[in-house]
Coordinates of C-alpha atoms in Angstrom, one line a residue:
M337 CA 83.2 82.3 101.0
K338 CA 79.7 81.3 102.2
L339 CA 81.0 77.9 103.3
L340 CA 83.9 79.5 105.2
L341 CA 81.6 81.9 107.0
F342 CA 79.3 79.0 108.0
I343 CA 82.3 77.2 109.5
L344 CA 83.4 80.3 111.3
L345 CA 79.9 80.6 112.9
Q346 CA 80.5 77.3 114.6
I347 CA 83.4 78.8 116.6
S348 CA 82.1 80.6 119.7
N349 CA 85.2 82.7 120.6
P350 CA 85.3 85.8 118.4
L351 CA 89.1 86.0 118.4
E352 CA 89.4 82.4 117.4
R353 CA 87.0 83.0 114.5
L354 CA 89.1 85.9 113.3
Q355 CA 92.3 83.8 113.6
K356 CA 90.6 81.0 111.6
L357 CA 89.5 83.5 108.9
V358 CA 93.0 85.0 108.5
D359 CA 94.6 81.5 108.3
S360 CA 92.0 80.4 105.7
V361 CA 92.7 83.5 103.6
Q362 CA 96.4 82.8 103.6
N363 CA 95.6 79.2 102.3
D364 CA 93.2 80.4 99.6
P365 CA 94.6 79.1 96.2
E366 CA 94.6 82.6 94.7
I367 CA 96.4 84.0 97.8
R368 CA 98.7 81.3 99.1
N369 CA 101.7 82.3 97.0
G370 CA 101.5 85.8 98.5
V371 CA 101.5 87.1 102.1
V372 CA 98.6 87.8 104.5
A373 CA 99.8 90.0 107.3
A374 CA 97.6 91.0 110.3
S375 CA 98.2 92.8 113.6
I376 CA 95.8 94.0 116.3
R377 CA 97.0 95.8 119.5
S378 CA 95.1 97.3 122.4
T379 CA 95.9 101.0 122.8
Q380 CA 95.1 100.8 126.5
T381 CA 97.1 97.7 127.6
G382 CA 99.6 97.4 124.7
E383 CA 98.7 93.7 124.4
Y384 CA 98.7 92.2 120.9
K385 CA 95.4 90.5 120.3
L386 CA 96.4 89.1 116.9
Q387 CA 99.7 88.7 115.0
F388 CA 99.8 86.8 111.7
N389 CA 102.9 87.2 109.6
A390 CA 103.1 90.5 111.5
H391 CA 106.9 90.7 111.2
K392 CA 107.1 90.1 107.5
S393 CA 108.0 93.1 105.3
V394 CA 105.2 93.7 102.8
N395 CA 104.1 96.5 100.5
S396 CA 101.9 98.9 102.3
A397 CA 100.2 100.8 99.4
S398 CA 98.3 103.9 100.6
V399 CA 98.0 102.9 104.3
L400 CA 101.5 104.3 104.5
K401 CA 99.8 107.7 104.4
L402 CA 98.8 107.0 108.1
V403 CA 102.5 107.2 109.0
S404 CA 103.1 110.4 107.0
T405 CA 100.1 112.2 108.5
A406 CA 100.9 111.0 112.0
S407 CA 104.5 112.2 111.6
A408 CA 103.4 115.6 110.4
L409 CA 100.9 116.2 113.1
S410 CA 103.3 115.0 115.8
V411 CA 106.2 117.1 114.6
L412 CA 104.5 120.2 113.2
G413 CA 101.3 120.3 115.3
A414 CA 97.7 120.3 114.3
N415 CA 97.5 124.1 114.0
H416 CA 100.6 124.4 111.7
R417 CA 100.0 126.4 108.5
F418 CA 102.2 126.2 105.5
Q419 CA 103.3 129.7 104.4
T420 CA 103.9 131.0 100.9
F421 CA 105.9 134.3 100.8
L422 CA 105.7 137.0 98.2
E423 CA 109.0 138.8 98.2
Y424 CA 111.2 141.2 96.2
D425 CA 114.8 142.2 96.0
G426 CA 116.4 145.4 94.8
A427 CA 114.6 148.8 95.3
I428 CA 111.3 150.3 94.4
V429 CA 111.7 153.7 92.8
D430 CA 108.7 155.7 91.5
S431 CA 106.6 152.5 91.4
V432 CA 109.3 150.6 89.4
L433 CA 110.9 147.6 91.0
Q434 CA 114.5 147.5 90.1
G435 CA 114.8 143.8 91.0
N436 CA 112.9 140.6 91.0
I437 CA 109.7 139.3 92.6
Y438 CA 109.9 135.9 94.3
I439 CA 107.1 133.5 95.2
R440 CA 108.7 131.3 97.9
G441 CA 106.9 128.2 99.0
T442 CA 107.5 126.0 102.1
G443 CA 105.8 122.9 100.8
D444 CA 102.1 123.8 101.0
P445 CA 100.4 121.0 98.9
S446 CA 97.0 122.8 98.9
L447 CA 97.9 126.2 97.3
G448 CA 95.4 126.8 94.5
S449 CA 93.5 123.6 95.2
A450 CA 89.8 123.2 94.5
R451 CA 89.6 121.3 97.8
I452 CA 90.0 124.6 99.6
G453 CA 87.8 126.5 97.2
S454 CA 90.6 127.9 95.0
S455 CA 92.2 127.4 91.6
A456 CA 95.5 128.1 89.9
E457 CA 93.9 131.1 88.1
E458 CA 92.3 132.5 91.3
I459 CA 95.4 132.3 93.5
S460 CA 97.7 133.7 90.8
K461 CA 95.3 136.7 90.4
F462 CA 95.4 137.1 94.1
F463 CA 99.2 137.2 94.2
A464 CA 99.3 139.6 91.1
Q465 CA 96.9 141.9 92.9
K466 CA 99.1 141.9 96.0
I467 CA 102.1 143.1 93.8
K468 CA 100.0 145.9 92.4
D469 CA 98.6 146.9 95.8
F470 CA 102.1 147.2 97.1
G471 CA 102.6 150.0 94.7
I472 CA 104.6 148.2 92.0
K473 CA 103.6 149.2 88.5
K474 CA 106.6 147.9 86.6
I475 CA 109.1 145.1 87.2
E476 CA 112.5 145.4 85.6
G477 CA 113.6 141.9 86.7
Y478 CA 111.7 138.6 86.7
I479 CA 108.8 137.0 88.6
L480 CA 110.4 133.8 89.9
G481 CA 108.8 130.7 91.6
D482 CA 111.0 129.5 94.4
G483 CA 110.5 126.0 95.6
S484 CA 114.0 125.5 96.8
V485 CA 113.1 124.6 100.4
F486 CA 113.0 121.0 98.9
S487 CA 115.5 119.5 96.5
D488 CA 115.3 120.0 92.7
N489 CA 114.8 116.2 92.4
T490 CA 111.0 116.2 93.0
L491 CA 110.5 112.5 92.5
A492 CA 111.2 109.4 94.6
D493 CA 113.9 107.4 92.8
S494 CA 111.8 104.2 93.3
W495 CA 108.6 105.5 91.5
I496 CA 107.9 103.6 88.2
W497 CA 108.0 105.2 84.8
G498 CA 104.3 104.5 84.2
D499 CA 103.2 106.6 87.1
I500 CA 105.5 109.6 86.5
G501 CA 103.7 112.3 84.4
N502 CA 100.3 111.3 85.6
Y503 CA 98.6 113.3 88.4
Y504 CA 99.0 110.7 91.1
G505 CA 102.8 110.6 90.3
A506 CA 103.3 114.4 90.4
G507 CA 106.6 115.6 91.8
I508 CA 106.7 117.3 95.2
N509 CA 108.0 120.9 95.1
G510 CA 108.7 123.5 97.8
L511 CA 106.2 125.6 95.7
N512 CA 103.2 123.5 94.6
I513 CA 100.1 124.8 92.7
H514 CA 96.7 123.3 91.9
E515 CA 97.9 120.0 93.4
N516 CA 100.5 120.0 90.6
L517 CA 97.9 118.7 88.1
Y518 CA 96.4 119.8 84.9
S519 CA 93.7 118.2 82.7
V520 CA 94.1 117.2 79.0
Y521 CA 90.9 117.1 77.0
F522 CA 90.6 114.6 74.2
K523 CA 87.9 114.7 71.5
Q524 CA 85.7 111.6 71.6
S525 CA 84.4 109.7 68.6
K526 CA 81.6 107.2 68.1
R527 CA 83.9 104.9 66.2
V528 CA 86.3 102.5 68.0
G529 CA 89.8 102.9 66.7
D530 CA 89.6 106.6 65.7
F531 CA 92.3 108.9 66.7
A532 CA 91.4 111.2 69.7
P533 CA 92.8 114.7 69.1
I534 CA 93.6 117.0 72.0
T535 CA 91.3 120.0 72.2
K536 CA 92.8 121.8 75.2
T537 CA 94.6 121.7 78.5
V538 CA 93.3 123.2 81.7
P539 CA 95.0 125.2 83.1
E540 CA 97.0 126.0 80.0
I541 CA 100.7 125.0 80.4
P542 CA 103.0 127.3 78.4
N543 CA 105.3 125.6 75.8
L544 CA 103.9 122.1 76.4
K545 CA 104.2 119.8 73.4
N546 CA 102.2 116.6 73.3
I547 CA 103.0 113.6 71.2
N548 CA 99.5 112.1 71.1
K549 CA 98.9 108.4 70.4
V550 CA 95.5 108.2 72.1
T551 CA 92.7 106.3 70.3
V552 CA 89.0 105.6 71.0
A553 CA 87.8 102.3 72.6
E554 CA 84.4 101.0 73.3
R555 CA 81.9 102.9 75.3
G556 CA 82.3 102.6 79.1
S557 CA 85.9 101.5 78.8
G558 CA 87.0 104.4 81.0
D559 CA 90.3 106.2 81.3
N560 CA 93.2 104.0 80.0
V561 CA 95.5 106.8 79.1
L562 CA 99.1 107.2 80.4
L563 CA 100.9 110.6 80.2
Y564 CA 104.6 110.0 80.1
S565 CA 106.8 113.0 81.0
T566 CA 109.5 114.0 83.5
P567 CA 109.9 117.1 85.8
F568 CA 110.9 120.2 83.9
S569 CA 110.3 118.6 80.5
T570 CA 108.0 120.4 78.0
T571 CA 107.2 117.2 76.0
V572 CA 104.5 114.7 77.0
L573 CA 103.8 111.3 75.3
S574 CA 100.1 110.3 75.5
E575 CA 99.3 106.7 74.9
G576 CA 96.2 104.5 75.5
T577 CA 92.5 104.8 75.0
I578 CA 89.5 106.9 75.9
P579 CA 85.8 105.6 75.7
A580 CA 83.7 106.3 72.7
G581 CA 81.3 109.2 73.0
E582 CA 80.2 112.5 71.5
N583 CA 81.9 115.0 73.8
E584 CA 85.3 115.6 75.4
F585 CA 87.1 113.2 77.8
S586 CA 89.6 114.6 80.3
V587 CA 92.7 112.9 81.7
K588 CA 94.8 114.3 84.5
G589 CA 98.5 114.9 84.2
A590 CA 101.3 116.3 86.3
I591 CA 102.5 119.9 85.8
P592 CA 106.2 119.5 84.9
D593 CA 107.5 122.6 86.7
P594 CA 104.9 124.0 89.2
P595 CA 107.0 126.9 90.5
T596 CA 107.7 128.3 87.0
F597 CA 104.1 127.6 85.9
F598 CA 102.8 129.6 89.0
A599 CA 105.2 132.5 88.2
Y600 CA 104.0 132.5 84.6
Q601 CA 100.3 132.7 85.8
V602 CA 101.1 135.5 88.2
Q603 CA 103.0 137.4 85.5
K604 CA 100.1 137.0 83.1
N605 CA 97.6 138.3 85.6
F606 CA 99.9 141.2 86.7
A607 CA 100.0 142.3 83.0
S608 CA 96.2 142.0 82.8
L609 CA 96.0 144.4 85.8
G610 CA 98.0 147.0 83.9
G611 CA 101.4 146.0 85.3
M612 CA 104.5 146.1 83.1
I613 CA 107.1 143.4 82.9
E614 CA 109.2 142.8 79.7
K615 CA 111.2 139.8 80.6
P616 CA 109.8 136.3 79.9
T617 CA 109.1 133.8 82.7
I618 CA 112.0 131.6 83.5
S619 CA 112.7 129.1 86.2
L620 CA 114.7 130.0 89.3
Q621 CA 117.3 127.3 88.3
H622 CA 117.7 129.0 84.9
Y623 CA 118.0 132.4 86.5
K624 CA 120.7 131.2 88.9
T625 CA 122.8 129.6 86.2
S626 CA 122.4 132.2 83.4
E627 CA 122.0 135.6 85.1
G628 CA 125.0 135.8 87.4
Y629 CA 122.8 135.2 90.4
Y630 CA 124.0 135.7 93.9
P631 CA 122.0 135.7 97.1
K632 CA 120.3 139.0 97.7
Q633 CA 118.4 140.5 100.6
R634 CA 114.7 139.9 100.1
N635 CA 111.8 141.9 101.5
V636 CA 108.4 140.4 102.3
V637 CA 105.4 141.9 100.5
F638 CA 102.9 139.5 102.2
T639 CA 102.5 136.0 103.5
Y640 CA 99.8 133.5 102.4
D641 CA 98.8 130.9 105.0
S642 CA 97.4 127.5 104.2
P643 CA 94.5 125.9 106.1
P644 CA 95.6 124.3 109.3
L645 CA 97.5 121.0 109.0
S646 CA 94.6 119.1 110.7
S647 CA 92.4 120.0 107.8
L648 CA 95.0 119.0 105.1
V649 CA 95.7 115.7 106.9
K650 CA 92.0 114.9 106.8
D651 CA 91.9 115.6 103.1
C652 CA 94.9 113.4 102.6
N653 CA 93.5 110.4 104.5
F654 CA 89.9 110.7 103.3
H655 CA 90.9 111.1 99.6
S656 CA 94.2 109.3 99.6
I657 CA 96.2 112.2 98.0
N658 CA 99.7 111.2 97.2
L659 CA 101.0 114.8 96.8
Y660 CA 99.8 115.7 100.3
A661 CA 101.4 112.6 102.0
D662 CA 104.7 113.2 100.2
A663 CA 104.7 116.9 101.1
F664 CA 104.1 116.0 104.7
L665 CA 107.0 113.5 104.6
K666 CA 109.4 116.1 103.1
S667 CA 108.2 118.8 105.5
V668 CA 109.0 116.7 108.5
G669 CA 112.4 115.9 107.0
Y670 CA 113.1 119.6 106.4
H671 CA 111.8 120.6 109.8
L672 CA 114.0 118.1 111.7
S673 CA 117.1 118.0 109.5
K674 CA 116.9 121.0 107.1
D675 CA 117.0 118.5 104.2
G676 CA 113.7 118.0 102.3
S677 CA 114.9 115.3 99.9
F678 CA 113.1 112.0 99.9
D679 CA 116.0 110.0 101.1
S680 CA 116.8 112.3 104.0
A681 CA 113.1 112.7 104.9
V682 CA 112.6 108.9 105.1
K683 CA 115.7 108.6 107.3
T684 CA 114.5 111.4 109.6
Q685 CA 111.0 109.9 109.9
K686 CA 112.5 106.5 110.9
Q687 CA 114.5 108.2 113.6
L688 CA 111.4 110.0 114.8
W689 CA 109.4 106.8 115.5
S690 CA 112.4 104.9 116.8
Q691 CA 112.9 107.6 119.4
K692 CA 109.3 107.2 120.4
G693 CA 110.0 103.5 121.1
V694 CA 108.6 101.9 118.0
D695 CA 110.4 98.8 116.7
L696 CA 111.1 99.5 113.1
Q697 CA 112.7 96.3 112.0
G698 CA 111.4 95.6 108.5
F699 CA 110.4 99.2 108.0
M700 CA 112.0 100.1 104.6
I701 CA 109.8 102.8 103.0
R702 CA 110.8 104.9 100.0
D703 CA 108.3 107.7 100.0
G704 CA 105.4 109.0 102.1
S705 CA 102.5 108.0 99.9
G706 CA 103.0 104.3 99.3
L707 CA 103.3 104.8 95.5
S708 CA 106.7 103.1 95.4
P709 CA 106.4 99.4 94.8
S710 CA 109.7 98.7 96.5
G711 CA 108.8 100.4 99.8
V712 CA 107.8 97.9 102.5
L713 CA 106.9 97.7 106.2
T714 CA 105.5 95.2 108.6
A715 CA 101.9 95.0 109.9
N716 CA 103.4 95.5 113.4
N717 CA 105.3 98.5 112.3
L718 CA 102.1 100.3 111.3
T719 CA 100.0 99.0 114.2
D720 CA 102.7 100.1 116.6
I721 CA 102.9 103.6 115.2
L722 CA 99.1 103.9 115.5
F723 CA 99.4 102.6 119.1
T724 CA 102.1 105.2 119.9
M725 CA 100.1 108.0 118.2
K726 CA 97.3 107.4 120.8
T727 CA 99.3 109.4 123.4
D728 CA 100.3 112.2 121.1
A729 CA 98.9 115.7 121.7
A730 CA 97.5 115.7 118.2
F731 CA 95.7 112.3 118.5
P732 CA 92.2 113.8 118.4
E733 CA 92.9 115.5 115.1
Y734 CA 94.6 112.4 113.8
Y735 CA 91.8 110.0 114.8
S736 CA 89.2 112.3 113.2
S737 CA 91.2 112.4 109.9
I738 CA 90.7 108.6 109.3
P739 CA 87.6 107.7 107.4
I740 CA 84.8 105.8 109.1
V741 CA 83.9 102.4 107.6
G742 CA 80.4 102.3 106.1
I743 CA 80.1 106.1 106.5
N744 CA 82.6 108.2 104.5
G745 CA 86.0 108.4 102.6
T746 CA 87.3 105.5 100.6
V747 CA 85.7 103.0 103.0
Q748 CA 82.1 104.3 102.9
N749 CA 80.7 101.3 101.1
L750 CA 82.3 98.7 103.3
A751 CA 80.6 96.6 106.0
K752 CA 77.2 98.4 105.8
G753 CA 74.7 97.0 108.2
S754 CA 77.3 95.3 110.4
K755 CA 78.7 96.2 113.8
A756 CA 81.9 97.4 112.0
A757 CA 80.0 100.3 110.3
G758 CA 80.4 103.5 112.3
N759 CA 82.8 101.7 114.7
V760 CA 86.0 101.2 112.6
R761 CA 88.1 104.0 111.3
A762 CA 90.3 102.8 108.5
K763 CA 92.6 104.0 105.8
S764 CA 92.5 101.8 102.7
G765 CA 95.4 101.1 100.4
S766 CA 95.6 99.5 97.0
I767 CA 98.2 99.1 94.2
S768 CA 98.8 96.1 91.9
N769 CA 98.2 92.9 93.8
T770 CA 98.1 94.6 97.1
R771 CA 95.1 95.5 99.3
A772 CA 95.3 96.9 102.8
F773 CA 93.4 98.5 105.7
S774 CA 94.7 100.0 108.8
G775 CA 93.3 102.2 111.6
Y776 CA 91.4 101.9 114.9
F777 CA 88.3 100.2 116.3
T778 CA 86.5 99.8 119.6
A779 CA 86.3 96.2 120.8
S780 CA 83.3 94.7 122.5
N781 CA 84.9 95.3 125.9
G782 CA 85.3 99.0 125.1
E783 CA 89.0 99.0 124.5
M784 CA 90.3 101.0 121.5
M785 CA 92.5 98.8 119.3
S786 CA 94.9 99.7 116.5
F787 CA 95.0 97.3 113.6
T788 CA 96.6 96.5 110.2
Y789 CA 95.6 94.0 107.5
I790 CA 97.7 93.7 104.4
V791 CA 97.4 91.1 101.6
N792 CA 100.4 91.1 99.1
R793 CA 101.1 89.4 95.8
Y794 CA 97.9 87.5 95.4
A795 CA 96.8 86.2 91.9
D796 CA 95.8 88.5 89.1
G797 CA 92.1 89.0 89.1
A798 CA 91.5 88.3 92.8
D799 CA 91.0 91.9 93.8
R800 CA 87.3 91.6 94.7
K801 CA 87.8 88.4 96.6
V802 CA 90.7 89.9 98.7
R803 CA 88.6 93.0 99.4
R804 CA 85.7 90.8 100.6
Y805 CA 88.0 88.9 102.8
L806 CA 89.4 92.1 104.4
E807 CA 85.9 93.3 104.9
E808 CA 85.0 90.2 106.8
M809 CA 88.1 90.6 108.9
M810 CA 86.9 94.0 110.0
K811 CA 83.4 92.7 110.7
L812 CA 84.8 90.0 112.9
M813 CA 87.4 92.0 114.8
V814 CA 84.9 94.4 116.4
E815 CA 83.4 91.4 118.3
I816 CA 86.7 90.6 120.1

């Protein structure tokens, strides 16, 4: 690396230096069997300053979130708020509801999230209090969680089994709660090889059964636990290791049925407030198939609004939250086509950017988060969407949602002390054998540029080297 940087310093033209660096990275012995893709475009003139394998389809990892957040802001608007409705059917007679309570979501990924100062317990108490304040003391029917604005298949078909069941592979519902995650606490031991029993789950998931195979590894070994489960399942298989210690060690999992879990929490808190309900919590799907369900007129008790979309988009890009990105994708799909399934939402999003004039050849994504290893796009696809977003009414909010290199977000430790720090706004992306950065920067002549760097399928163990190469690319590009 040092020799390469010395050679680059002998080249006077900044763009030529950057081109030489990119070419050298592609020819690195640990990278040459993979693909280095790079694209830089002026948002003022539209001129491409750099294109290297820019038309090759490569895995995007989490930089795909830049497309999902741009789509949501462009279609829904920066001030859009997701709404969650508390509703009832039937009649209220002498404080007795002769019918059901429904909690109907519209895809809000932040409901009950600690990021907005809430929790599953607090938001369920709030909803339970609203039922009581409405004058309902007894419910003869059910409290039902309704996430049917999106399809019952909450997962992208292309996600891998090892991700599903873990918090980052949580399904996307029309009604989400606590970012659809819970924590499993394992008892640590000082001895390597000991069995690690489960002490608790927070929040408590009713009827959850855990087949626990987790053991203790050496101190400092970190979280190497996978939680295997599927949506709507009550059985979880836990495998892997936790580090040795003397306390508890927590691992995050995906709530298997968030709408029903939220209904359970509301029902529990309604009872604690003195409310009466005799029927157990069941899913809306179960109710429809076993109770002779037919569509009934619902009445709104109250409406809960999320923070504005601009705030949620910033959380998504700063913290790379898969749930948020996929909720945005599905919401755009539902808004434009009334179909919130993954397949339909992907198709709708492609139509959106094609209609805006973006060439989407090579753009074959499978989700909104980049979790799918089979989803691909080109460096030019992403750079061009960023270029097009520059003229969108929501661009100021979009731009401010992207972390600043050397300052904050997932790129806060990059390029410190260089001209890139404080200048480049970039979303990072990483999955197995893929590293990527994409965003905006201001060139030496004052032009704002959109850029994308993606390195795919490099050798195992080369993560740090690839990250350093990408960091050097960002340092060099600001001198163009």
